[in-house]
Amino acid sequence: VPALATEQRFAQRLRQRLEEERLLDGRYRLQRVPGGRVALPVLQEQLSQLRLPPEMPCELLRIQEPVPSRAARRATPARRLRDELRRLLGPSWSAELERDVPHAWQRHGDLVLLSEDSFRAAPWERLGPALWETVAAALGARRVARRGRVMPDGMRTPSVTLLLGQHGWVEHVDNGIRYTFDVTKCMFSPGNITEKLRVASLPCSGEVLVDLYAGIGYFTLPFLVHAGAAFVHACEWNRHAVEALHRSLVLNGVWDRCHIHCGDSRQLRDVADRVNLGLIPSSEEGWPVACRVLKRDTGGVLHIHHNVETRPAQPERGAPETAGLAGEAQQPAELGGEETPGTRLRAQWQSWAEATATRIQGLLAALHGRPWRSSVLRLQPVKSYAPHVHHLVLDLECRPL
């Protein structure tokens, strides 16, 4: 950091002069240097504008390990980012550019993933690599990437551009599980953490599980690492996700208890004690496959993910509309008692669960030529996707009669 060193008796006058001319670098404290002098940090990009009177003796030096000021230590990452960019742009800074600076981002190790609407104005592009180096330094990262829109290719491939760095491979630790993936090829969804935690607590010791939509291992890994599944058949057709899952299996030391079926699960039949169908908005296309892979003699449990759309109840004339149903999804209550918007909502979920149980029971009976029973064990809300649309997971026990 560049600094001006002067005798202690001149330090206060020099500081006032630098503050008036907006040359003092407020990120760092004044520091004592050899010779009984005081060093005042100055802005690198403003040094050419420095004009000091001859009666104020000082010399330019560089501080190798500057001490952050109290204000800098209190500043949030978003504030530090804005301050650094304001210094970088100098007189070109404007309110329009400030609105273009992100207030939040995803962090994966030493990589920050910016939102797609960040730094889109033309002046940013003209800064070139200096912009991304400044962003990385302000946020304590080494690599920077920016999201685009998810590609409509059936595999939810992200459109991510690496802006600073040599590769997009990152590692994310979640509930003690190490996930690794390439952010430019695969997505990581932090929003289903509650379901991953629930899966990790299920009693799966000794069971064989089929994960029909494994992805990078969102549920495959919790079933293996924490739930104690004896073996998992992980089915996935995105080759980038397959590579990520393979690496994560090795990282977590469970590669010997999992087989990845890349692109085709037709060879699987009569193997599973439990089947996970973690695809939204609907896993319905996989229901016949799930029935086929269940053990025909003993059956098992299906975990069926689905986005359920619920019709809002029409308020009575003169009654106020009720808001906030999305919050109801986080803590479901038992049905019954006084009717409220929340109980009406859960009644619609229950109707979907019962219809799904009937459908699965019919598929199993047709497949095996004998009657089966299906019982709803649990109906678990994960999150609200949109107004009146909720991501649910149905735990369905299926047994032959």
Short mmCIF file of C-alpha atoms in Angstrom, two decimals:
data_model
loop_
_atom_site.label_atom_id
_atom_site.label_comp_id
_atom_site.label_asym_id
_atom_site.label_seq_id
_atom_site.Cartn_x
_atom_site.Cartn_y
_atom_site.Cartn_z
CA VAL A 1 0.00 0.00 0.00
CA PRO A 2 1.51 3.40 -0.92
CA ALA A 3 1.93 5.82 2.00
CA LEU A 4 3.43 9.20 2.75
CA ALA A 5 5.86 9.20 5.67
CA THR A 6 6.40 12.43 7.60
CA GLU A 7 7.58 13.57 11.00
CA GLN A 8 5.05 13.11 13.77
CA ARG A 9 4.66 16.89 14.24
CA PHE A 10 3.46 17.20 10.63
CA ALA A 11 1.23 14.11 10.64
CA GLN A 12 -2.04 15.81 11.63
CA ARG A 13 -1.62 18.64 9.09
CA LEU A 14 -0.79 16.12 6.35
CA ARG A 15 -3.79 14.01 7.24
CA GLN A 16 -6.13 16.98 7.02
CA ARG A 17 -4.68 17.91 3.63
CA LEU A 18 -5.10 14.38 2.26
CA GLU A 19 -8.68 14.15 3.54
CA GLU A 20 -9.56 17.51 1.94
CA GLU A 21 -8.20 16.34 -1.40
CA ARG A 22 -9.76 12.88 -0.97
CA LEU A 23 -6.38 11.16 -1.26
CA LEU A 24 -6.33 9.37 2.11
CA ASP A 25 -6.98 5.62 1.89
CA GLY A 26 -9.50 5.04 4.67
CA ARG A 27 -9.12 1.28 4.54
CA TYR A 28 -5.91 1.40 6.61
CA ARG A 29 -4.66 2.98 9.81
CA LEU A 30 -1.81 5.44 10.19
CA GLN A 31 1.31 3.50 11.14
CA ARG A 32 4.62 4.31 12.78
CA VAL A 33 7.71 3.66 10.66
CA PRO A 34 11.45 3.81 11.46
CA GLY A 35 12.95 7.23 12.15
CA GLY A 36 10.15 8.39 14.45
CA ARG A 37 7.89 9.08 11.50
CA VAL A 38 4.23 8.37 10.76
CA ALA A 39 3.02 6.84 7.48
CA LEU A 40 -0.34 7.88 6.07
CA PRO A 41 -1.85 5.47 3.46
CA VAL A 42 -2.84 7.13 0.19
CA LEU A 43 -4.87 5.96 -2.79
CA GLN A 44 -2.68 4.47 -5.51
CA GLU A 45 -4.83 5.75 -8.37
CA GLN A 46 -4.79 9.32 -6.99
CA LEU A 47 -1.03 9.73 -6.53
CA SER A 48 -0.68 11.73 -9.75
CA GLN A 49 -2.95 14.41 -8.27
CA LEU A 50 -0.88 14.82 -5.12
CA ARG A 51 0.34 18.41 -4.66
CA LEU A 52 1.95 19.19 -1.30
CA PRO A 53 3.54 22.48 -0.19
CA PRO A 54 7.33 22.36 0.31
CA GLU A 55 7.03 23.22 4.02
CA MET A 56 5.39 19.82 4.59
CA PRO A 57 8.32 17.40 4.19
CA CYS A 58 7.43 13.79 3.43
CA GLU A 59 8.50 10.88 1.28
CA LEU A 60 6.63 8.15 -0.57
CA LEU A 61 7.08 4.57 0.64
CA ARG A 62 5.15 1.31 0.53
CA ILE A 63 3.77 -0.57 3.53
CA GLN A 64 3.99 -4.31 3.02
CA GLU A 65 1.54 -5.33 5.78
CA PRO A 66 -0.91 -2.45 6.29
CA VAL A 67 -3.21 -2.54 9.34
CA PRO A 68 -6.93 -2.23 8.46
CA SER A 69 -8.76 0.72 9.94
CA ARG A 70 -11.63 0.22 12.41
CA ALA A 71 -14.11 1.32 9.76
CA ALA A 72 -12.73 -1.22 7.30
CA ARG A 73 -12.99 -4.01 9.86
CA ARG A 74 -16.64 -3.10 10.49
CA ALA A 75 -17.54 -2.86 6.80
CA THR A 76 -19.64 -5.63 5.27
CA PRO A 77 -18.30 -7.44 2.18
CA ALA A 78 -20.90 -5.64 0.04
CA ARG A 79 -19.75 -2.28 1.40
CA ARG A 80 -16.09 -3.13 0.84
CA LEU A 81 -16.91 -4.14 -2.72
CA ARG A 82 -18.66 -0.83 -3.45
CA ASP A 83 -15.81 1.15 -1.89
CA GLU A 84 -13.16 -0.66 -3.92
CA LEU A 85 -15.09 -0.19 -7.16
CA ARG A 86 -15.65 3.48 -6.41
CA ARG A 87 -11.88 3.91 -6.02
CA LEU A 88 -11.24 1.96 -9.21
CA LEU A 89 -13.59 4.11 -11.29
CA GLY A 90 -12.77 7.45 -9.66
CA PRO A 91 -14.68 10.31 -11.33
CA SER A 92 -16.58 7.85 -13.56
CA TRP A 93 -18.50 6.47 -10.58
CA SER A 94 -22.25 7.06 -10.75
CA ALA A 95 -25.48 6.09 -9.03
CA GLU A 96 -26.37 3.96 -12.06
CA LEU A 97 -23.18 1.93 -11.70
CA GLU A 98 -23.72 1.54 -7.97
CA ARG A 99 -27.12 -0.07 -8.67
CA ASP A 100 -25.29 -2.56 -10.89
CA VAL A 101 -23.08 -3.79 -8.01
CA PRO A 102 -24.40 -7.00 -6.38
CA HIS A 103 -25.41 -7.08 -2.72
CA ALA A 104 -25.28 -10.89 -2.47
CA TRP A 105 -23.54 -13.81 -4.17
CA GLN A 106 -22.81 -17.49 -3.70
CA ARG A 107 -19.43 -18.53 -2.33
CA HIS A 108 -17.83 -21.88 -3.06
CA GLY A 109 -14.41 -22.02 -1.45
CA ASP A 110 -12.21 -19.41 -3.15
CA LEU A 111 -14.77 -18.78 -5.92
CA VAL A 112 -17.61 -16.26 -5.79
CA LEU A 113 -20.56 -16.79 -8.12
CA LEU A 114 -22.29 -13.54 -9.05
CA SER A 115 -25.91 -13.17 -10.13
CA GLU A 116 -26.69 -12.80 -13.82
CA ASP A 117 -27.67 -9.13 -13.52
CA SER A 118 -24.32 -8.05 -12.01
CA PHE A 119 -21.98 -5.66 -13.84
CA ARG A 120 -23.96 -5.54 -17.09
CA ALA A 121 -23.54 -1.81 -17.84
CA ALA A 122 -21.08 -0.93 -20.61
CA PRO A 123 -18.51 0.92 -18.42
CA TRP A 124 -17.79 -2.26 -16.49
CA GLU A 125 -16.80 -4.19 -19.61
CA ARG A 126 -14.25 -1.53 -20.52
CA LEU A 127 -12.36 -2.16 -17.28
CA GLY A 128 -11.39 -5.66 -18.43
CA PRO A 129 -9.54 -7.97 -16.01
CA ALA A 130 -9.00 -5.14 -13.52
CA LEU A 131 -12.70 -5.28 -12.62
CA TRP A 132 -12.69 -8.97 -11.71
CA GLU A 133 -9.39 -8.71 -9.85
CA THR A 134 -10.89 -5.89 -7.77
CA VAL A 135 -14.05 -7.90 -7.08
CA ALA A 136 -12.01 -10.92 -6.00
CA ALA A 137 -9.76 -8.87 -3.71
CA ALA A 138 -12.72 -7.09 -2.08
CA LEU A 139 -14.56 -10.36 -1.41
CA GLY A 140 -11.52 -12.37 -0.33
CA ALA A 141 -11.67 -14.73 -3.32
CA ARG A 142 -9.31 -15.92 -6.04
CA ARG A 143 -11.86 -16.78 -8.73
CA VAL A 144 -14.97 -15.03 -9.99
CA ALA A 145 -17.83 -16.39 -12.12
CA ARG A 146 -21.20 -15.05 -13.20
CA ARG A 147 -24.46 -16.95 -13.65
CA GLY A 148 -26.59 -16.81 -16.76
CA ARG A 149 -29.97 -18.35 -17.46
CA VAL A 150 -30.40 -22.09 -17.04
CA MET A 151 -30.29 -23.78 -20.44
CA PRO A 152 -33.53 -25.48 -21.62
CA ASP A 153 -31.73 -28.74 -22.43
CA GLY A 154 -33.60 -31.06 -20.06
CA MET A 155 -30.60 -31.26 -17.72
CA ARG A 156 -30.79 -27.76 -16.17
CA THR A 157 -27.27 -27.01 -17.40
CA PRO A 158 -26.17 -23.65 -15.99
CA SER A 159 -24.92 -20.91 -18.26
CA VAL A 160 -22.00 -19.73 -16.13
CA THR A 161 -19.06 -17.65 -17.34
CA LEU A 162 -15.72 -17.90 -15.55
CA LEU A 163 -14.44 -14.33 -15.30
CA LEU A 164 -11.29 -14.83 -13.25
CA GLY A 165 -9.44 -18.10 -12.71
CA GLN A 166 -8.38 -21.16 -14.66
CA HIS A 167 -11.20 -23.64 -13.92
CA GLY A 168 -14.65 -23.86 -12.34
CA TRP A 169 -14.20 -26.87 -10.03
CA VAL A 170 -15.17 -26.07 -6.46
CA GLU A 171 -15.84 -27.92 -3.22
CA HIS A 172 -18.86 -27.27 -1.02
CA VAL A 173 -19.23 -28.79 2.47
CA ASP A 174 -22.80 -29.41 3.56
CA ASN A 175 -23.71 -31.32 6.77
CA GLY A 176 -20.22 -32.80 6.89
CA ILE A 177 -20.43 -34.04 3.28
CA ARG A 178 -17.97 -32.80 0.65
CA TYR A 179 -19.56 -32.06 -2.72
CA THR A 180 -17.33 -31.14 -5.65
CA PHE A 181 -18.56 -29.93 -9.02
CA ASP A 182 -17.73 -27.56 -11.88
CA VAL A 183 -19.89 -24.43 -11.49
CA THR A 184 -19.75 -23.86 -15.26
CA LYS A 185 -21.26 -27.30 -15.92
CA CYS A 186 -23.43 -28.20 -12.90
CA MET A 187 -25.77 -26.43 -10.49
CA PHE A 188 -25.76 -26.62 -6.70
CA SER A 189 -29.14 -26.06 -5.04
CA PRO A 190 -28.79 -24.90 -1.43
CA GLY A 191 -32.57 -24.58 -1.13
CA ASN A 192 -33.22 -28.27 -0.41
CA ILE A 193 -30.97 -28.42 2.68
CA THR A 194 -33.90 -29.40 4.92
CA GLU A 195 -34.64 -32.48 2.83
CA LYS A 196 -30.96 -33.46 2.68
CA LEU A 197 -30.80 -33.25 6.47
CA ARG A 198 -33.95 -35.35 6.78
CA VAL A 199 -32.61 -37.97 4.36
CA ALA A 200 -29.39 -38.14 6.36
CA SER A 201 -31.39 -39.06 9.49
CA LEU A 202 -33.40 -41.92 7.92
CA PRO A 203 -32.72 -45.47 9.20
CA CYS A 204 -31.28 -47.06 6.05
CA SER A 205 -28.76 -49.44 7.57
CA GLY A 206 -28.38 -52.55 5.43
CA GLU A 207 -30.68 -51.24 2.67
CA VAL A 208 -30.08 -51.07 -1.07
CA LEU A 209 -31.23 -47.78 -2.52
CA VAL A 210 -31.86 -46.54 -6.07
CA ASP A 211 -31.50 -42.79 -6.66
CA LEU A 212 -33.20 -42.26 -10.02
CA TYR A 213 -32.14 -38.64 -10.52
CA ALA A 214 -28.80 -38.52 -8.73
CA GLY A 215 -27.33 -35.31 -10.16
CA ILE A 216 -24.10 -34.45 -8.34
CA GLY A 217 -25.19 -36.55 -5.37
CA TYR A 218 -27.57 -34.27 -3.43
CA PHE A 219 -29.28 -37.31 -1.88
CA THR A 220 -26.97 -40.17 -2.88
CA LEU A 221 -24.24 -38.89 -0.57
CA PRO A 222 -26.42 -38.29 2.55
CA PHE A 223 -27.90 -41.78 2.14
CA LEU A 224 -24.38 -43.26 2.05
CA VAL A 225 -22.47 -41.03 4.48
CA HIS A 226 -25.04 -40.51 7.25
CA ALA A 227 -28.07 -42.77 6.73
CA GLY A 228 -25.94 -45.92 6.47
CA ALA A 229 -27.30 -47.35 3.19
CA ALA A 230 -25.49 -50.57 2.31
CA PHE A 231 -25.39 -49.75 -1.41
CA VAL A 232 -26.74 -47.09 -3.78
CA HIS A 233 -27.46 -47.37 -7.50
CA ALA A 234 -27.16 -43.76 -8.71
CA CYS A 235 -28.83 -43.04 -12.07
CA GLU A 236 -27.85 -39.89 -13.96
CA TRP A 237 -27.64 -38.96 -17.64
CA ASN A 238 -25.71 -35.66 -17.45
CA ARG A 239 -22.07 -36.64 -17.98
CA HIS A 240 -20.81 -33.54 -16.12
CA ALA A 241 -22.90 -34.44 -13.08
CA VAL A 242 -21.66 -38.04 -13.33
CA GLU A 243 -18.06 -36.85 -13.19
CA ALA A 244 -18.84 -34.62 -10.21
CA LEU A 245 -20.62 -37.45 -8.37
CA HIS A 246 -17.72 -39.82 -8.99
CA ARG A 247 -15.24 -37.31 -7.55
CA SER A 248 -17.49 -36.67 -4.51
CA LEU A 249 -17.85 -40.39 -3.82
CA VAL A 250 -14.07 -40.64 -3.71
CA LEU A 251 -13.73 -37.50 -1.54
CA ASN A 252 -16.14 -38.94 1.03
CA GLY A 253 -14.67 -42.46 0.97
CA VAL A 254 -17.89 -44.20 -0.14
CA TRP A 255 -17.06 -45.03 -3.79
CA ASP A 256 -17.08 -48.76 -3.03
CA ARG A 257 -20.77 -48.65 -1.98
CA CYS A 258 -22.16 -46.95 -5.06
CA HIS A 259 -22.53 -47.77 -8.73
CA ILE A 260 -23.29 -44.93 -11.17
CA HIS A 261 -25.61 -45.88 -14.03
CA CYS A 262 -24.90 -43.26 -16.68
CA GLY A 263 -27.85 -42.59 -18.96
CA ASP A 264 -29.78 -45.85 -18.63
CA SER A 265 -31.44 -47.55 -15.66
CA ARG A 266 -33.27 -50.27 -17.64
CA GLN A 267 -30.93 -53.00 -16.41
CA LEU A 268 -32.08 -52.38 -12.83
CA ARG A 269 -34.93 -54.58 -11.59
CA ASP A 270 -36.00 -56.06 -8.25
CA VAL A 271 -33.06 -54.59 -6.28
CA ALA A 272 -34.25 -51.72 -4.08
CA ASP A 273 -35.46 -51.44 -0.52
CA ARG A 274 -35.86 -47.71 -1.07
CA VAL A 275 -36.13 -45.47 -4.16
CA ASN A 276 -35.51 -41.74 -4.29
CA LEU A 277 -37.23 -39.71 -7.03
CA GLY A 278 -35.74 -36.26 -6.49
CA LEU A 279 -36.89 -34.56 -9.69
CA ILE A 280 -39.05 -31.45 -9.85
CA PRO A 281 -41.40 -30.09 -10.99
CA SER A 282 -42.51 -33.73 -11.36
CA SER A 283 -40.95 -37.17 -11.04
CA GLU A 284 -44.05 -38.85 -12.52
CA GLU A 285 -42.22 -40.22 -15.58
CA GLY A 286 -40.02 -42.20 -13.20
CA TRP A 287 -42.86 -43.84 -11.23
CA PRO A 288 -43.02 -46.99 -13.43
CA VAL A 289 -39.23 -47.36 -13.16
CA ALA A 290 -39.41 -46.96 -9.39
CA CYS A 291 -42.03 -49.70 -9.20
CA ARG A 292 -39.86 -51.99 -11.32
CA VAL A 293 -36.71 -51.58 -9.22
CA LEU A 294 -38.48 -52.19 -5.88
CA LYS A 295 -37.95 -55.69 -4.51
CA ARG A 296 -40.92 -57.68 -5.75
CA ASP A 297 -41.12 -59.95 -2.69
CA THR A 298 -40.76 -57.37 0.08
CA GLY A 299 -41.38 -53.97 -1.51
CA GLY A 300 -40.00 -50.85 0.13
CA VAL A 301 -40.29 -47.08 0.42
CA LEU A 302 -40.54 -44.47 -2.33
CA HIS A 303 -39.52 -40.84 -1.76
CA ILE A 304 -41.52 -38.97 -4.41
CA HIS A 305 -40.71 -35.30 -5.09
CA HIS A 306 -43.33 -33.15 -6.77
CA ASN A 307 -44.33 -29.51 -7.12
CA VAL A 308 -47.96 -29.41 -6.01
CA GLU A 309 -50.12 -26.51 -7.12
CA THR A 310 -52.82 -25.59 -4.63
CA ARG A 311 -55.88 -23.57 -5.55
CA PRO A 312 -56.32 -20.55 -3.28
CA ALA A 313 -59.54 -20.62 -1.33
CA GLN A 314 -62.03 -17.91 -2.24
CA PRO A 315 -62.51 -15.60 0.76
CA GLU A 316 -66.02 -15.09 1.98
CA ARG A 317 -67.61 -11.79 1.02
CA GLY A 318 -66.41 -9.11 3.38
CA ALA A 319 -63.65 -11.33 4.85
CA PRO A 320 -60.00 -10.21 4.47
CA GLU A 321 -57.74 -12.27 2.25
CA THR A 322 -55.11 -14.29 4.07
CA ALA A 323 -51.50 -13.90 3.03
CA GLY A 324 -48.31 -15.80 3.79
CA LEU A 325 -49.28 -19.35 2.90
CA ALA A 326 -45.71 -20.01 1.76
CA GLY A 327 -44.67 -19.88 5.39
CA GLU A 328 -47.11 -22.67 6.19
CA ALA A 329 -44.93 -25.03 4.17
CA GLN A 330 -42.13 -24.89 6.68
CA GLN A 331 -44.02 -26.31 9.67
CA PRO A 332 -46.97 -28.47 8.67
CA ALA A 333 -49.60 -29.14 11.30
CA GLU A 334 -51.94 -32.05 11.71
CA LEU A 335 -55.17 -31.93 9.76
CA GLY A 336 -58.36 -31.40 11.70
CA GLY A 337 -59.67 -28.89 14.17
CA GLU A 338 -60.82 -25.43 13.18
CA GLU A 339 -60.53 -24.80 9.44
CA THR A 340 -57.96 -22.17 8.47
CA PRO A 341 -56.25 -21.31 5.17
CA GLY A 342 -53.35 -23.48 6.35
CA THR A 343 -55.52 -26.54 6.96
CA ARG A 344 -57.24 -26.09 3.60
CA LEU A 345 -53.80 -25.95 2.01
CA ARG A 346 -52.66 -29.13 3.73
CA ALA A 347 -55.91 -30.86 2.79
CA GLN A 348 -55.05 -30.29 -0.88
CA TRP A 349 -51.58 -31.72 -0.28
CA GLN A 350 -53.17 -34.75 1.34
CA SER A 351 -55.47 -35.21 -1.65
CA TRP A 352 -52.46 -35.23 -3.97
CA ALA A 353 -50.65 -37.75 -1.72
CA GLU A 354 -53.63 -40.11 -1.65
CA ALA A 355 -54.10 -39.90 -5.42
CA THR A 356 -50.40 -40.65 -5.92
CA ALA A 357 -50.58 -43.63 -3.55
CA THR A 358 -53.52 -45.04 -5.51
CA ARG A 359 -51.68 -44.57 -8.80
CA ILE A 360 -48.51 -46.30 -7.52
CA GLN A 361 -50.55 -49.15 -6.09
CA GLY A 362 -52.12 -49.70 -9.51
CA LEU A 363 -48.74 -49.63 -11.27
CA LEU A 364 -47.32 -52.24 -8.88
CA ALA A 365 -50.37 -54.52 -9.21
CA ALA A 366 -50.21 -54.36 -13.02
CA LEU A 367 -46.45 -54.98 -13.06
CA HIS A 368 -46.47 -58.01 -10.74
CA GLY A 369 -49.93 -59.44 -11.40
CA ARG A 370 -51.00 -59.39 -7.74
CA PRO A 371 -52.39 -56.82 -5.28
CA TRP A 372 -50.17 -54.42 -3.37
CA ARG A 373 -50.89 -51.90 -0.64
CA SER A 374 -49.41 -48.40 -0.43
CA SER A 375 -49.40 -46.30 2.74
CA VAL A 376 -48.51 -42.64 3.21
CA LEU A 377 -45.76 -42.52 5.84
CA ARG A 378 -45.03 -38.79 5.67
CA LEU A 379 -45.78 -35.76 3.55
CA GLN A 380 -42.87 -33.36 3.85
CA PRO A 381 -42.90 -29.77 2.50
CA VAL A 382 -39.48 -28.59 1.30
CA LYS A 383 -40.11 -25.02 0.16
CA SER A 384 -42.47 -22.73 -1.69
CA TYR A 385 -41.60 -22.36 -5.37
CA ALA A 386 -44.12 -19.73 -6.36
CA PRO A 387 -47.47 -18.45 -5.14
CA HIS A 388 -49.64 -21.54 -4.53
CA VAL A 389 -46.87 -23.95 -5.68
CA HIS A 390 -45.02 -26.03 -3.08
CA HIS A 391 -42.23 -28.58 -3.40
CA LEU A 392 -43.36 -31.65 -1.45
CA VAL A 393 -41.82 -35.05 -0.75
CA LEU A 394 -44.12 -38.02 -0.24
CA ASP A 395 -42.72 -40.99 1.67
CA LEU A 396 -44.80 -43.92 0.41
CA GLU A 397 -44.49 -47.45 1.81
CA CYS A 398 -45.32 -50.12 -0.77
CA ARG A 399 -45.76 -53.80 0.17
CA PRO A 400 -47.08 -56.85 -1.68
CA LEU A 401 -50.17 -58.54 -0.21
#
